Amino acid sequence: MPNPPRPRTLLSRACLLTALAMPGTAWAGSETYQLDPVHTRVLFSVSHAGFSQAMGTVSGSTGLVEFDPDDWSRARVQVSVPLERADLGDAAWNKAVAASNLLDVKDHPRAEFVSTRVVPRGGDHFDVVGQLTLHGVTREVTLAVTFNQLKRHPLPPFRRTVGFSATTMLSRAAFGIDAWPSVIGDAVQLNLQVEATRTREELAPAAAAPAAAETPPGEATPTPTQEPTTP
């Protein structure tokens, strides 16, 4: 007759089951990756008075991605984007975009995104739904994400690296950024290119999604009397 499990063995098993059941605890098979701020870029484009799509980039994003490549539905993402690094290729436009009547980077220096759920779309495609806080306003957005690859990087220090591409469309007015309507379009197309490397750091436990903030009545962004000089 086999020996019954020892009390210490039973305790170890109980602790393991409890840990796996805790919210925010990494599940078996999941790994955490830290965004590479050099090789992660946010490309944004917006209509320039209907003549063309003005394009800019933001570098230096930080954050963590936690996922199991065999179960994308449980993946989690936390990203912080430094808006003061928005670059449209022209010093005058960079200054205008950073001003208080647009991005207002003095009071709102970063955009923050926290995922709430992931919806697999088949193959290497899925939607990442989450809360985006921009200009002091929080709204739900959906990123259409493509998983590019996961492997050891070919250059030293040969870290395990993952890559993603993502797109979404925002209304800048929905985030209280509505100045220069005759020059700057409302629809902003975002294209994200993301690289992240394996880390032992873990995401904070998932919290309940905050309610989307609304711009208080009577506090609409003021429209300046003079539009920025176009490049």
Short mmCIF file of N, CA and C in Angstrom, two decimals, residues 120-184:
data_model
loop_
_atom_site.label_atom_id
_atom_site.label_comp_id
_atom_site.label_asym_id
_atom_site.label_seq_id
_atom_site.Cartn_x
_atom_site.Cartn_y
_atom_site.Cartn_z
N PRO A 120 -8.55 36.94 -29.02
CA PRO A 120 -7.86 36.31 -30.16
C PRO A 120 -8.72 36.39 -31.42
N ARG A 121 -8.07 36.69 -32.56
CA ARG A 121 -8.78 36.79 -33.84
C ARG A 121 -8.33 35.74 -34.84
N GLY A 122 -7.55 34.79 -34.37
CA GLY A 122 -7.09 33.72 -35.25
C GLY A 122 -5.66 33.94 -35.70
N GLY A 123 -4.88 32.86 -35.70
CA GLY A 123 -3.49 32.96 -36.11
C GLY A 123 -2.70 33.86 -35.17
N ASP A 124 -1.98 34.80 -35.74
CA ASP A 124 -1.14 35.71 -34.96
C ASP A 124 -1.81 37.06 -34.74
N HIS A 125 -3.13 37.11 -34.84
CA HIS A 125 -3.85 38.38 -34.72
C HIS A 125 -4.82 38.34 -33.54
N PHE A 126 -4.90 39.49 -32.84
CA PHE A 126 -5.83 39.60 -31.72
C PHE A 126 -6.08 41.07 -31.42
N ASP A 127 -7.17 41.32 -30.73
CA ASP A 127 -7.50 42.68 -30.28
C ASP A 127 -7.13 42.82 -28.82
N VAL A 128 -6.44 43.90 -28.49
CA VAL A 128 -6.12 44.22 -27.10
C VAL A 128 -6.99 45.42 -26.71
N VAL A 129 -7.90 45.19 -25.79
CA VAL A 129 -8.82 46.24 -25.33
C VAL A 129 -8.31 46.76 -23.99
N GLY A 130 -8.33 48.07 -23.83
CA GLY A 130 -7.84 48.62 -22.57
C GLY A 130 -8.23 50.06 -22.37
N GLN A 131 -7.76 50.62 -21.27
CA GLN A 131 -8.04 52.00 -20.89
C GLN A 131 -6.84 52.87 -21.25
N LEU A 132 -7.08 53.86 -22.11
CA LEU A 132 -6.05 54.83 -22.48
C LEU A 132 -6.32 56.14 -21.77
N THR A 133 -5.33 56.62 -21.02
CA THR A 133 -5.42 57.92 -20.37
C THR A 133 -4.54 58.89 -21.13
N LEU A 134 -5.17 59.91 -21.69
CA LEU A 134 -4.47 60.90 -22.51
C LEU A 134 -5.06 62.27 -22.21
N HIS A 135 -4.21 63.24 -21.92
CA HIS A 135 -4.66 64.61 -21.66
C HIS A 135 -5.62 64.66 -20.47
N GLY A 136 -5.43 63.74 -19.52
CA GLY A 136 -6.27 63.72 -18.33
C GLY A 136 -7.61 63.05 -18.51
N VAL A 137 -7.86 62.46 -19.67
CA VAL A 137 -9.13 61.79 -19.96
C VAL A 137 -8.85 60.30 -20.20
N THR A 138 -9.67 59.44 -19.63
CA THR A 138 -9.52 58.00 -19.80
C THR A 138 -10.68 57.44 -20.61
N ARG A 139 -10.34 56.72 -21.68
CA ARG A 139 -11.36 56.10 -22.52
C ARG A 139 -10.89 54.71 -22.95
N GLU A 140 -11.86 53.87 -23.28
CA GLU A 140 -11.53 52.54 -23.77
C GLU A 140 -11.14 52.61 -25.24
N VAL A 141 -10.04 51.94 -25.59
CA VAL A 141 -9.61 51.84 -26.98
C VAL A 141 -9.29 50.37 -27.27
N THR A 142 -9.30 50.04 -28.55
CA THR A 142 -8.97 48.68 -28.98
C THR A 142 -7.81 48.73 -29.97
N LEU A 143 -6.76 47.99 -29.67
CA LEU A 143 -5.61 47.87 -30.55
C LEU A 143 -5.73 46.59 -31.37
N ALA A 144 -5.59 46.70 -32.68
CA ALA A 144 -5.52 45.52 -33.54
C ALA A 144 -4.06 45.10 -33.61
N VAL A 145 -3.73 43.98 -32.99
CA VAL A 145 -2.33 43.58 -32.77
C VAL A 145 -1.96 42.37 -33.62
N THR A 146 -0.75 42.41 -34.16
CA THR A 146 -0.16 41.26 -34.85
C THR A 146 1.08 40.82 -34.10
N PHE A 147 1.14 39.55 -33.76
CA PHE A 147 2.33 38.96 -33.13
C PHE A 147 3.33 38.65 -34.25
N ASN A 148 4.52 39.26 -34.17
CA ASN A 148 5.52 39.08 -35.23
C ASN A 148 6.39 37.85 -35.01
N GLN A 149 7.08 37.82 -33.89
CA GLN A 149 7.88 36.63 -33.58
C GLN A 149 8.40 36.69 -32.15
N LEU A 150 8.81 35.53 -31.67
CA LEU A 150 9.40 35.39 -30.33
C LEU A 150 10.59 34.45 -30.47
N LYS A 151 11.80 34.99 -30.20
CA LYS A 151 13.00 34.17 -30.29
C LYS A 151 14.15 34.90 -29.60
N ARG A 152 15.27 34.22 -29.50
CA ARG A 152 16.45 34.84 -28.92
C ARG A 152 17.04 35.83 -29.92
N HIS A 153 17.36 37.03 -29.43
CA HIS A 153 17.89 38.07 -30.31
C HIS A 153 19.24 37.64 -30.88
N PRO A 154 19.51 37.92 -32.17
CA PRO A 154 20.76 37.47 -32.77
C PRO A 154 22.00 38.25 -32.34
N LEU A 155 21.81 39.38 -31.62
CA LEU A 155 22.95 40.19 -31.18
C LEU A 155 23.10 40.11 -29.67
N PRO A 156 24.34 40.28 -29.17
CA PRO A 156 24.56 40.26 -27.71
C PRO A 156 23.70 41.33 -27.04
N PRO A 157 23.16 41.04 -25.86
CA PRO A 157 23.39 39.86 -25.01
C PRO A 157 22.47 38.68 -25.31
N PHE A 158 21.95 38.58 -26.52
CA PHE A 158 21.16 37.42 -26.98
C PHE A 158 19.92 37.17 -26.11
N ARG A 159 19.25 38.24 -25.74
CA ARG A 159 18.07 38.09 -24.90
C ARG A 159 16.90 37.52 -25.69
N ARG A 160 16.01 36.85 -24.97
CA ARG A 160 14.77 36.37 -25.55
C ARG A 160 13.89 37.59 -25.83
N THR A 161 13.47 37.78 -27.08
CA THR A 161 12.82 39.02 -27.51
C THR A 161 11.53 38.70 -28.26
N VAL A 162 10.53 39.55 -28.03
CA VAL A 162 9.25 39.40 -28.73
C VAL A 162 8.95 40.70 -29.48
N GLY A 163 8.25 40.57 -30.60
CA GLY A 163 7.90 41.75 -31.39
C GLY A 163 6.43 41.75 -31.79
N PHE A 164 5.82 42.94 -31.74
CA PHE A 164 4.42 43.10 -32.12
C PHE A 164 4.27 44.34 -33.00
N SER A 165 3.22 44.35 -33.81
CA SER A 165 2.77 45.55 -34.52
C SER A 165 1.31 45.77 -34.15
N ALA A 166 0.89 47.03 -34.04
CA ALA A 166 -0.49 47.31 -33.64
C ALA A 166 -0.96 48.61 -34.28
N THR A 167 -2.25 48.70 -34.50
CA THR A 167 -2.85 49.91 -35.05
C THR A 167 -4.15 50.22 -34.32
N THR A 168 -4.52 51.49 -34.32
CA THR A 168 -5.83 51.92 -33.82
C THR A 168 -6.09 53.32 -34.33
N MET A 169 -7.33 53.77 -34.19
CA MET A 169 -7.72 55.13 -34.58
C MET A 169 -8.36 55.81 -33.38
N LEU A 170 -7.94 57.06 -33.13
CA LEU A 170 -8.48 57.84 -32.01
C LEU A 170 -9.15 59.10 -32.53
N SER A 171 -10.12 59.58 -31.76
CA SER A 171 -10.65 60.93 -31.94
C SER A 171 -9.96 61.81 -30.92
N ARG A 172 -9.21 62.81 -31.37
CA ARG A 172 -8.51 63.65 -30.40
C ARG A 172 -9.50 64.47 -29.58
N ALA A 173 -10.64 64.84 -30.18
CA ALA A 173 -11.64 65.61 -29.45
C ALA A 173 -12.21 64.80 -28.29
N ALA A 174 -12.26 63.47 -28.44
CA ALA A 174 -12.78 62.62 -27.37
C ALA A 174 -11.91 62.70 -26.13
N PHE A 175 -10.66 63.13 -26.29
CA PHE A 175 -9.75 63.29 -25.15
C PHE A 175 -9.56 64.76 -24.79
N GLY A 176 -10.47 65.61 -25.26
CA GLY A 176 -10.42 67.03 -24.91
C GLY A 176 -9.36 67.81 -25.65
N ILE A 177 -8.84 67.26 -26.76
CA ILE A 177 -7.81 67.95 -27.56
C ILE A 177 -8.47 68.40 -28.85
N ASP A 178 -9.07 69.58 -28.85
CA ASP A 178 -9.88 69.98 -30.00
C ASP A 178 -9.48 71.32 -30.61
N ALA A 179 -8.31 71.84 -30.27
CA ALA A 179 -7.84 73.11 -30.85
C ALA A 179 -7.44 72.92 -32.32
N TRP A 180 -7.41 74.04 -33.06
CA TRP A 180 -7.01 74.10 -34.48
C TRP A 180 -7.84 73.17 -35.38
N PRO A 181 -9.16 73.18 -35.27
CA PRO A 181 -9.96 72.26 -36.08
C PRO A 181 -9.85 72.49 -37.58
N SER A 182 -9.52 73.73 -38.01
CA SER A 182 -9.40 74.00 -39.44
C SER A 182 -8.05 73.57 -40.01
N VAL A 183 -7.11 73.24 -39.12
CA VAL A 183 -5.77 72.84 -39.57
C VAL A 183 -5.48 71.38 -39.25
N ILE A 184 -5.91 70.92 -38.07
CA ILE A 184 -5.59 69.57 -37.62
C ILE A 184 -6.87 68.73 -37.59
#
